[in-house]
Coordinates of C-alpha atoms in Angstrom, one line a residue:
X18 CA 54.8 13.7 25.9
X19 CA 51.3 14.8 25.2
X20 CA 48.3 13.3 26.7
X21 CA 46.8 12.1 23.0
X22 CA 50.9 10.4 22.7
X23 CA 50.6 8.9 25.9
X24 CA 46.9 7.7 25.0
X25 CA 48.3 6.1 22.1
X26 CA 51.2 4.4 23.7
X27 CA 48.8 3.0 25.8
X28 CA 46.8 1.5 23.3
X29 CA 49.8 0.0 21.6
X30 CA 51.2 -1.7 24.3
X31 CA 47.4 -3.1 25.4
X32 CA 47.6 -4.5 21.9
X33 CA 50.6 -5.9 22.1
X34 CA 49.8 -8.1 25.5
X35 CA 46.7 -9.5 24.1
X36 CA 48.4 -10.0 21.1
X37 CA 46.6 -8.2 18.0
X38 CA 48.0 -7.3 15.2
X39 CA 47.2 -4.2 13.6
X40 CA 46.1 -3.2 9.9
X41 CA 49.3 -1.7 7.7
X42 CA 48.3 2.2 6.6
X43 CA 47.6 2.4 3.2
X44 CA 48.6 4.8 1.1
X45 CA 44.9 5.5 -0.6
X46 CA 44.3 7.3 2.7
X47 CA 47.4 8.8 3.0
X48 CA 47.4 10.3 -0.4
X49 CA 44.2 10.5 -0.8
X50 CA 43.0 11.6 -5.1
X51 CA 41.4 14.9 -5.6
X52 CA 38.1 14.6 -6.3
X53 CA 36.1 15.4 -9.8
X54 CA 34.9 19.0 -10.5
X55 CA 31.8 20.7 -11.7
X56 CA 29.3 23.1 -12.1
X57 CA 26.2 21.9 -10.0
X58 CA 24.0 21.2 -5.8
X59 CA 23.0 17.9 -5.8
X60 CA 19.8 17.7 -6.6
X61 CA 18.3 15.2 -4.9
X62 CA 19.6 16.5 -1.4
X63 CA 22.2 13.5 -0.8
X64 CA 23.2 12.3 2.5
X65 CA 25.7 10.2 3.3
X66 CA 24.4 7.0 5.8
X67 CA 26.6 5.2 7.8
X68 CA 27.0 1.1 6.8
X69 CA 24.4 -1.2 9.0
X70 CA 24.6 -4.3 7.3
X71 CA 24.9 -7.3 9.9
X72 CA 26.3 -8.9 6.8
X73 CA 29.6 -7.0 6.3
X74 CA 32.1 -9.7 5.6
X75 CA 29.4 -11.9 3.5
X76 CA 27.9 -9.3 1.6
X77 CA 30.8 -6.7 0.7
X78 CA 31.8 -8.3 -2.3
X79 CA 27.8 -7.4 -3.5
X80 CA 28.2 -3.7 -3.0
X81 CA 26.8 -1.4 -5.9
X82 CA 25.6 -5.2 -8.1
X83 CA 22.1 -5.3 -5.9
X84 CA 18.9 -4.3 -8.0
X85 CA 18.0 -0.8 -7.4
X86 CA 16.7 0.6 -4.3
X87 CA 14.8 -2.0 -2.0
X88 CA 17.7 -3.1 0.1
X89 CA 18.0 -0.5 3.3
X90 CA 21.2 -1.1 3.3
X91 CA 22.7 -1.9 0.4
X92 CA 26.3 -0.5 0.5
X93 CA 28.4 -2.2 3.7
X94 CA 31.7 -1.8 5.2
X95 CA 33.7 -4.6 6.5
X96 CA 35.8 -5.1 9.5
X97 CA 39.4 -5.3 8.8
X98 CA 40.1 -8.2 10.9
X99 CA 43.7 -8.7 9.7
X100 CA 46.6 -7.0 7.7
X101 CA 46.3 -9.4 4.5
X102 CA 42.8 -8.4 4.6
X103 CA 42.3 -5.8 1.7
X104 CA 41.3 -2.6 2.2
X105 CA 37.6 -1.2 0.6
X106 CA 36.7 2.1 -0.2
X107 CA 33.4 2.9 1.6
X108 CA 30.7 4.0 -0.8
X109 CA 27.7 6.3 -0.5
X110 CA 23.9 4.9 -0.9
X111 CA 21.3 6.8 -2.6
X112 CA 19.2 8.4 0.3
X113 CA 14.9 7.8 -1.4
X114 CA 13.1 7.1 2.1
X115 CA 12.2 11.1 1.1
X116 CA 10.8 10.5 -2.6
X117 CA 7.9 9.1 -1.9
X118 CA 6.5 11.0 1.6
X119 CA 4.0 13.7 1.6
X120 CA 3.2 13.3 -2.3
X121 CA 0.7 15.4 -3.3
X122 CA -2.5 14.9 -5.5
X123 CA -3.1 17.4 -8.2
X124 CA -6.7 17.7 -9.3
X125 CA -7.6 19.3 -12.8
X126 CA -11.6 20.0 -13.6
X127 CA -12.7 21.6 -16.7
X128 CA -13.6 24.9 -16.3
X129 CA -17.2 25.9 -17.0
X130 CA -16.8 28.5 -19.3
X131 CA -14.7 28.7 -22.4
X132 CA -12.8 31.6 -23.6
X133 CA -12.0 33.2 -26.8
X134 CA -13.9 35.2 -29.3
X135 CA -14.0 33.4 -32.2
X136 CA -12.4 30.0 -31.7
X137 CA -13.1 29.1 -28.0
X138 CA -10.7 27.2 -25.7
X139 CA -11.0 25.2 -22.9
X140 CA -9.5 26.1 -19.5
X141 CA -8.2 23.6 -16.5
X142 CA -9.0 24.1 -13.3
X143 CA -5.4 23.1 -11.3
X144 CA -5.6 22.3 -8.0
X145 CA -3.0 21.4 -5.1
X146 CA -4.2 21.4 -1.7
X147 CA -0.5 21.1 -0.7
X148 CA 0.3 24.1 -1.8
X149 CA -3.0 26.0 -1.3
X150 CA -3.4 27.3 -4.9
X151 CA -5.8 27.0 -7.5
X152 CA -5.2 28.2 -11.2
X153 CA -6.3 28.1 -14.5
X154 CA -4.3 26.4 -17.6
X155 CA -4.7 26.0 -21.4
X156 CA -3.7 23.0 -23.0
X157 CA -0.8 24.9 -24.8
X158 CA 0.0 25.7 -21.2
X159 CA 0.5 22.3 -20.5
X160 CA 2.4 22.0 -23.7
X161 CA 4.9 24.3 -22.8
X162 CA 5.6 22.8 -19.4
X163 CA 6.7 19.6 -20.8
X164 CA 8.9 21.2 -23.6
X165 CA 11.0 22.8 -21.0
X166 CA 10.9 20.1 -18.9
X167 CA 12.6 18.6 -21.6
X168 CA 15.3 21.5 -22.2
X169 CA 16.0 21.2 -18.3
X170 CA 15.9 17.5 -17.3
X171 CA 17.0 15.6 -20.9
X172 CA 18.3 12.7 -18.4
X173 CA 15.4 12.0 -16.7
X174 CA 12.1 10.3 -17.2
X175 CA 9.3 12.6 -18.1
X176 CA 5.9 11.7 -18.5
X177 CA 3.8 12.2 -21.8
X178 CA 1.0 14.4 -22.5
X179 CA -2.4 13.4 -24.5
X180 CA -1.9 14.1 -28.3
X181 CA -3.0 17.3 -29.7
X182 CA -6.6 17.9 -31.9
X183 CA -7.7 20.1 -34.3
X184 CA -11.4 20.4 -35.0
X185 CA -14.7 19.1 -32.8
X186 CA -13.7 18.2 -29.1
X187 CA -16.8 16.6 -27.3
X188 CA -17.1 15.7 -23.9
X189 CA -15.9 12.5 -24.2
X190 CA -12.7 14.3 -25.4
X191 CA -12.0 16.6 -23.0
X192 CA -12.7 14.5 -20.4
X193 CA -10.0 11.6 -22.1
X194 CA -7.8 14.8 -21.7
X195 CA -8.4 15.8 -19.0
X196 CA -7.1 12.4 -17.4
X197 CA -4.4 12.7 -19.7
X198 CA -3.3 15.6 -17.9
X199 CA -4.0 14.7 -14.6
X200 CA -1.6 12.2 -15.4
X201 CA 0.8 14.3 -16.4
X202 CA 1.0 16.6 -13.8
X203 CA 0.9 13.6 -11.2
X204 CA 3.7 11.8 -12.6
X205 CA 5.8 15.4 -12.3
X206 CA 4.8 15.9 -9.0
X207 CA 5.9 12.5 -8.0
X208 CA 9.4 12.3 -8.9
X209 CA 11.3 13.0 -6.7
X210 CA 13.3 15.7 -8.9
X211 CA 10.8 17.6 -10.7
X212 CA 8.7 18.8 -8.4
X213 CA 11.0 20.4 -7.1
X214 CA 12.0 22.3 -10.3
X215 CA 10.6 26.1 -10.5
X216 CA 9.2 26.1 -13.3
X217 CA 7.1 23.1 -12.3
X218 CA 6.0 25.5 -8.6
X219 CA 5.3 28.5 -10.8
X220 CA 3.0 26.5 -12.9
X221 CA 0.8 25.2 -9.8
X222 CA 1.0 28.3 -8.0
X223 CA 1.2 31.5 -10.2
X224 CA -2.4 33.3 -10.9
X225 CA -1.8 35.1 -13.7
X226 CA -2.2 33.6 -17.2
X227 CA 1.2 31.8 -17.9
X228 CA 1.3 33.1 -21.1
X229 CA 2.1 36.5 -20.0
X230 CA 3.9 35.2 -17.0
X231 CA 6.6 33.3 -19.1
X232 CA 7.2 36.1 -21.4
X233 CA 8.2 38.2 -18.5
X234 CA 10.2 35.8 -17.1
X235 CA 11.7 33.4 -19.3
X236 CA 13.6 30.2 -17.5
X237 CA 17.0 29.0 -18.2
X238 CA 16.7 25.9 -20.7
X239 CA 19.9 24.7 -19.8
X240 CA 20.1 20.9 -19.0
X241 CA 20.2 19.9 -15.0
X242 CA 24.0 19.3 -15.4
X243 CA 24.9 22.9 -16.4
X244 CA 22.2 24.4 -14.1
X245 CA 23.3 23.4 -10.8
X246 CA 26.2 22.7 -8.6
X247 CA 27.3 18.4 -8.0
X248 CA 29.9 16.7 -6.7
X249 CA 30.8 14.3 -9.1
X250 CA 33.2 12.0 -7.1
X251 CA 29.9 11.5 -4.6
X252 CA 27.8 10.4 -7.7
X253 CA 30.4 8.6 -9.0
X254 CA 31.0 6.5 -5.4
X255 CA 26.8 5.9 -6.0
X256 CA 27.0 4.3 -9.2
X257 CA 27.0 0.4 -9.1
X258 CA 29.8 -1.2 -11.5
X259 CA 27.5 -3.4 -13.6
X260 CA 25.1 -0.4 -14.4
X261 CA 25.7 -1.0 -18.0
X262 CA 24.3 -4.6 -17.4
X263 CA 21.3 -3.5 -15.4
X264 CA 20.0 -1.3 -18.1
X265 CA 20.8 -3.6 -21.0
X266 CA 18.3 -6.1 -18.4
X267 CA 15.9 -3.0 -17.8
X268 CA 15.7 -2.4 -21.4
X269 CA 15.0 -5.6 -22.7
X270 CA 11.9 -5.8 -19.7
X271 CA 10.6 -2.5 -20.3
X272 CA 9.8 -3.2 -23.9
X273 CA 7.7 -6.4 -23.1
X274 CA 6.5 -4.8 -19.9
X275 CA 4.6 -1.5 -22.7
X276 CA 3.3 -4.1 -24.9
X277 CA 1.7 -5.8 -21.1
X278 CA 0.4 -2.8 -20.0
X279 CA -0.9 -1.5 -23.1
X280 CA -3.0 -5.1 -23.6
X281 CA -4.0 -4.6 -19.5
X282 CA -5.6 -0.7 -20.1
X283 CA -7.7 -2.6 -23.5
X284 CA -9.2 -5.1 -21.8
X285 CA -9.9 -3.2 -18.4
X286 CA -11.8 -0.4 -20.8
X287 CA -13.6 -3.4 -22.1
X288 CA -14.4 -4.8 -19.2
X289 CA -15.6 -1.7 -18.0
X290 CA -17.7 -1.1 -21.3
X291 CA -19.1 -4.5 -20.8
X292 CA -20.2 -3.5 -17.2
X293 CA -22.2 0.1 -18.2
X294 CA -23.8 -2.2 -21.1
X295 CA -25.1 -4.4 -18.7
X296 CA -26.3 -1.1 -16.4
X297 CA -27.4 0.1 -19.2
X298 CA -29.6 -3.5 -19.9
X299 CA -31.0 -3.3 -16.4
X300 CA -32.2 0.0 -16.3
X301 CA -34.2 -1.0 -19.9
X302 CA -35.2 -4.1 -18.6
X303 CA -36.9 -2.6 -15.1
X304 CA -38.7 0.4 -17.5
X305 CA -39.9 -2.5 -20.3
X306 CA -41.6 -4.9 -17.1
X307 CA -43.2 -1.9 -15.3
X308 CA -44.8 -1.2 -18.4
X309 CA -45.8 -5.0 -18.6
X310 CA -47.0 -4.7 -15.4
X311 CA -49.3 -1.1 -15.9
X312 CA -50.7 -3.1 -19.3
X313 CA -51.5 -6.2 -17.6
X314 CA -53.3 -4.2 -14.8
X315 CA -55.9 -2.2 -17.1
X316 CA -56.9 -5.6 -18.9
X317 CA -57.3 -8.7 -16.5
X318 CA -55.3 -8.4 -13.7
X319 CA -58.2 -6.6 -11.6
X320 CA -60.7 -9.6 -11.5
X321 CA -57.4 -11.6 -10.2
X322 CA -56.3 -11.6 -6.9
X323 CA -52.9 -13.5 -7.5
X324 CA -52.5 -11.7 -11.0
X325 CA -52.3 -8.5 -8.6
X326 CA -49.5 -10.2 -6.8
X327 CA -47.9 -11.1 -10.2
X328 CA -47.8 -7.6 -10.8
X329 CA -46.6 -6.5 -7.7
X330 CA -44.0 -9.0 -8.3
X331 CA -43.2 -7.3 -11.5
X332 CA -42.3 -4.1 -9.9
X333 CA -40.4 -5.3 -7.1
X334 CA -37.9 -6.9 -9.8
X335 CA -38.1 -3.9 -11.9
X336 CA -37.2 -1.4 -8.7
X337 CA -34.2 -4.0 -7.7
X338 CA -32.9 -4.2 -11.6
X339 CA -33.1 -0.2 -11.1
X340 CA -30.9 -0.7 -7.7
X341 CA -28.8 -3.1 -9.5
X342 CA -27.9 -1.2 -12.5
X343 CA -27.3 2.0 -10.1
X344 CA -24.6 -0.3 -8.5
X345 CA -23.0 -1.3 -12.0
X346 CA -22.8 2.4 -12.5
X347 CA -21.1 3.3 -9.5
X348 CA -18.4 0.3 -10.1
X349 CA -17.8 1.5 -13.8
X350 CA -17.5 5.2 -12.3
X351 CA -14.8 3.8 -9.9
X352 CA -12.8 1.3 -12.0
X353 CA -12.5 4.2 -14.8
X354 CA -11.4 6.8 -12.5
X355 CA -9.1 4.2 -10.3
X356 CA -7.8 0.7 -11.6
X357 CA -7.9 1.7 -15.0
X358 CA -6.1 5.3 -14.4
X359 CA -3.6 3.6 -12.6
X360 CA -2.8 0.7 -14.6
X361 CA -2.0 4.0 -17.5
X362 CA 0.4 5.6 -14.6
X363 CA 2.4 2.5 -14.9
X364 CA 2.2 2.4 -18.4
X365 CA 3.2 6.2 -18.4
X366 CA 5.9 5.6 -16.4
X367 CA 7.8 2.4 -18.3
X368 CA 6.8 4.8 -21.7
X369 CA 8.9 7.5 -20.0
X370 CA 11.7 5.5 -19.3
X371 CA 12.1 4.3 -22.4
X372 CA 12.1 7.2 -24.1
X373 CA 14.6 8.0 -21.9
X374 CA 16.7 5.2 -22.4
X375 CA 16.9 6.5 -26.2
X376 CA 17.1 9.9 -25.4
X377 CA 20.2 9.2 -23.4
X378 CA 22.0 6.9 -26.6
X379 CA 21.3 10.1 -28.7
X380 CA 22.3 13.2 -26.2
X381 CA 25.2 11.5 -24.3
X382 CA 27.8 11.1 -27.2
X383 CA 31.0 12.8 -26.0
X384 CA 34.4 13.7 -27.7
X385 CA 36.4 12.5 -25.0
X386 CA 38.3 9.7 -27.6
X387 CA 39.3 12.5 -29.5
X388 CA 40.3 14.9 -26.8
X389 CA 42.4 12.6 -25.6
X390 CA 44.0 11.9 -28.8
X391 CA 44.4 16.0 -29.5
X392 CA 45.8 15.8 -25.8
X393 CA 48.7 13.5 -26.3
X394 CA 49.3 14.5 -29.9
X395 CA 50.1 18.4 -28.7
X396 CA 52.0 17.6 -26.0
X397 CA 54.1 15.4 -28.0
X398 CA 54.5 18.4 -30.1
X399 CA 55.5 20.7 -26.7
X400 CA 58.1 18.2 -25.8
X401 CA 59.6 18.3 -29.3
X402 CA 59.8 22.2 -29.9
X403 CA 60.2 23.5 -26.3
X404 CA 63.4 25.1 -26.0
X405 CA 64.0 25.4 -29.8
X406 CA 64.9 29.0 -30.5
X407 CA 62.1 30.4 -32.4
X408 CA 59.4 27.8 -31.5
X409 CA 58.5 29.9 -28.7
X410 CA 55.1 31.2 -30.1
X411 CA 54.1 28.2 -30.9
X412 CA 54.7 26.3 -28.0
X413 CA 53.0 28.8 -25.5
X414 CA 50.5 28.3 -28.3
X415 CA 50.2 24.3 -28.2
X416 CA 50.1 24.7 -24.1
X417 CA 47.0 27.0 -24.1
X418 CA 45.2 24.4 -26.6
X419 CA 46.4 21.5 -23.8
X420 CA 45.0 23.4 -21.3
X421 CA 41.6 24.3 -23.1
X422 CA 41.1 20.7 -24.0
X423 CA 42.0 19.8 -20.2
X424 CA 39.4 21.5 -19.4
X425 CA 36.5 20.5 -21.6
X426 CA 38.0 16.9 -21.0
X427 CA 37.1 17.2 -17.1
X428 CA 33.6 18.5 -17.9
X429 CA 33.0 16.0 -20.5
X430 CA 33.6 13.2 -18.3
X431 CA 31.9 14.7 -15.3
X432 CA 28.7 15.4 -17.5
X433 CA 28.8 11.4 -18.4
X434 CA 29.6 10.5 -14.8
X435 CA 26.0 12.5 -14.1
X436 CA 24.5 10.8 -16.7
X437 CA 25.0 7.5 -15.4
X438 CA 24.1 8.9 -11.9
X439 CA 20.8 9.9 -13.2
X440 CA 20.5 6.5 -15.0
X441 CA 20.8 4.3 -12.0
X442 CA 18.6 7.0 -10.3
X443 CA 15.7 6.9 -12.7
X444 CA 15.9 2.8 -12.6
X445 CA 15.5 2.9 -8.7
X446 CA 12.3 4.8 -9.4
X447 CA 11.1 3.4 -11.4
X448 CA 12.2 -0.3 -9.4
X449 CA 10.6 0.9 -7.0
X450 CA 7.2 1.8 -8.2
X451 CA 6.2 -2.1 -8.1
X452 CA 5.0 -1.0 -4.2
X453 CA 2.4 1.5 -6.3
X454 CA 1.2 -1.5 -8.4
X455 CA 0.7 -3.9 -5.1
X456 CA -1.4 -0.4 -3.9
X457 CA -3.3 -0.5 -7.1
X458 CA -4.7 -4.3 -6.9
X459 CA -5.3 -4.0 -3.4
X460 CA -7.6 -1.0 -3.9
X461 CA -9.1 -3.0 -7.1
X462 CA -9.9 -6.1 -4.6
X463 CA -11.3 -3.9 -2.3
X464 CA -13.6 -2.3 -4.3
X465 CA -14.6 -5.4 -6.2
X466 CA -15.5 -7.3 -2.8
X467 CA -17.5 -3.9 -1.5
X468 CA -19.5 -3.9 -5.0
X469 CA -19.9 -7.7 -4.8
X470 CA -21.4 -7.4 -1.6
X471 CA -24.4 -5.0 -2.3
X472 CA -25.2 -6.6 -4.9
X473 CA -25.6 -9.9 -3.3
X474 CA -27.6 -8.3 -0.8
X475 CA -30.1 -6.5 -3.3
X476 CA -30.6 -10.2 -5.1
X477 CA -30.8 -11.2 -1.7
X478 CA -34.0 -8.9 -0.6
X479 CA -35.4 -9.5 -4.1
X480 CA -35.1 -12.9 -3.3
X481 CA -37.4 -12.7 -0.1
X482 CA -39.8 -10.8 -2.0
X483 CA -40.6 -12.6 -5.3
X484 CA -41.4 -16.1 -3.1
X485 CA -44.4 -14.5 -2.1
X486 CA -45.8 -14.8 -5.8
X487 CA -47.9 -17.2 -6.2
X488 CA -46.9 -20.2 -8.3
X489 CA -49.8 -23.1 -8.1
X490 CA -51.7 -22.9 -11.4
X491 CA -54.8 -24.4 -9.7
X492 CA -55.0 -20.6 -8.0
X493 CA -55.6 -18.6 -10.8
X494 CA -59.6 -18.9 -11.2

């Protein structure tokens, strides 16, 4: 005997004398089934983790029906405690503690200068401290980005870009682009599978103009599926059974979640209309009662001693109106560039997957009903000529056709098994981007309690300084 045989038969009989029984073989891991075939690396680097759930024998039955992503440890493996008990296939988990680490911030300015000799165009100034590069872009450069984006990545959720505009663009436009894009470019850096694309690196890091660039090298505009290397029966083992059912849900709260966020963005730009009015007020009101004050002064106010302290009054409200409206300013300034930009991420982002969602109905129809069909039909055809003299041609024929259709069979039904893959993926992003709106009202409270504070403390010095005019009418000789 071997050592490992005489290990085992050592284990065996310790079993036996404590009396446990031991689980039947099964012949799923004897013979186990080849996996699925295709062209493409997985793209989003996945690792298998090993089961931790505490849970196991509760929980198993909930494996792959959990809403996306939040769960660390969503996928669990039981014990086999007995022979009856059944045996379950251990699943892998979609690894995302990486897709939201180290994300970078692109910042886009508006260049200075325009170029062009007759019709001028604006540049963008792109900027990634990450990646140490700053480069100019057009508008049309930004255009062309998403187009391929949407060439390469049909089954995932791409962000927008501002509409285009022909005609007069004055600085309140560009700047409303210029957010639009800074969007844009965010959102792509985010996800977790576009910035990682090339196309996406050379168009934060390349110097040249783009234009040229792209015409020297033009990129592949075949979709992700064809592009790259996956295996199919790990994203299949990923993909929760009631997937179907979790869109439908998504679907139907997506829609009312737009219409939400779209009413949200309306009345924040009120809001923050209201507040630069009301800057806007103060700063008029502090100019008109300094001039009250200079007119009051020439005429009467130098034969009164307590007129002077009106007076003086007058510009110590004035100057704090002036400090006031300067802190209205700064909170407009803030809540445009920050709660207001970020409630339009979120927007963005449920307009992207929708779009997806629809894009996915239209580009994921597959002939796989009728290959089958073609299948079956021509083989019933090889059973009934092979070996009838002078149906030879035709048979060898029939069997090529079976094996072309084979083929295209397998890669249809990968291609929808990758679909669904980047389905369930795209709804764990975007699941889990309700931690990014926590983030966004925490910053809003912040801010609002830091704004609140200075100006109660300029009403309060104002405060100390207007009780020193004088207010008994028997005063005033």
């Amino acid at each position: 005997l071997s050592r490992t045989e005489v290990n085992v038969a050592l284990a065996l009989l310790a079993c036996a004398q404590n009396r446990l029984g031991l689980p039947e073989p099964m012949l799923d891991n004897m013979f186990p089934s080849p996996p699925l075939s295709s062209r493409s690396t997985d793209p989003l680097k996945l690792q298998h983790q090993e089961p931790s759930s505490p849970l196991a024998g509760s929980e198993s039955s909930r494996i792959n029906s959990t809403y996306p992503g939040m769960d660390k440890s969503e996928h669990s493996t039981p014990r086999v405690r007995s022979p009856e008990l059944k045996h379950r296939k251990v699943t892998k988990t979609l690894d995302t503690h990486k897709w939201f680490q180290h994300v970078e911030e692109i910042k886009i300015t508006i260049a200075p200068e325009r170029e062009g000799f007759i019709f001028k165009h604006v540049n963008y100034i792109v900027e990634s401290q990450k990646r140490s590069s700053i480069v100019l872009r057009r508008f049309s450069d930004f255009w062309w980005l998403m187009e391929v984006l949407a060439r390469r990545y049909p089954f995932r959720a791409l962000p927008n870009l501002p509409p285009k505009k022909v005609g007069g663009r004055d600085s309140v436009f560009l700047e409303k682009r210029r957010k639009g894009l800074s969007r844009f470019i965010n959102a792509v850096v985010r996800h977790p599978v576009l910035r990682s694309d090339e196309i996406v690196i050379k168009f934060l890091t390349e110097p040249s103009e783009l234009a040229a660039w792209r015409k020297q090298n033009p990129p592949s505009l075949d979709e992700e599926y064809r592009r790259k290397e996956h295996d199919i029966e790990e994203l299949k083992s990923m993909i929760p059974n009631n997937l179907d059912e979790q869109l439908k849900k998504s679907r139907q709260r997506v829609g009312s979640a737009i219409e939400h966020y779209v009413n949200l963005c309306f009345i924040m730009e009120r809001m923050i209309r209201r507040m630069h009015g009301q800057a806007t007020d103060y700063v008029r009101y502090g100019i008109a009662l300094n001039a009250l004050a200079e007119t009051e002064h020439q005429y009467h106010a130098s034969d009164c001693n307590q007129c002077q302290q009106i007076i003086q009054g007058y510009e110590n409200v004035a100057k704090h109106m002036q400090r006031e409206s300067s802190i209205l300013e700064s909170q407009v300034n803030n809540a445009a560039d920050g709660v207001l930009e970020n409630l339009k991420d979120v927007r963005d982002l449920l307009v992207a997957y929708r779009e997806l969602d629809e894009r996915k109905s239209k580009m994921s129809v597959s002939q796989i009903d009728s290959l089958q069909k073609r299948i079956q039909l021509n083989r019933a055809k090889v059973n009934q000529h092979k070996g009838v003299p002078g149906f030879e041609a035709e048979v060898a024929k029939l069997e090529e056709s079976i094996r072309t259709d084979e083929r295209e069979l397998n890669d249809q039904k990968c291609r929808q098994i990758f679909i669904q893959f980047c389905m369930w993926s795209e709804l764990i992003y975007m699941h889990k981007q309700q931690a990014f709106v926590s983030s966004l009202y925490r910053s809003y409270v912040k801010d609002m309690s830091q704004y609140t504070h200075q100006q109660a403390d300029n009403w309060k010095e104002l405060e100390s300084l207007v009780v020193q005019m004088p207010v008994e009418p028997p005063l005033f000789n």
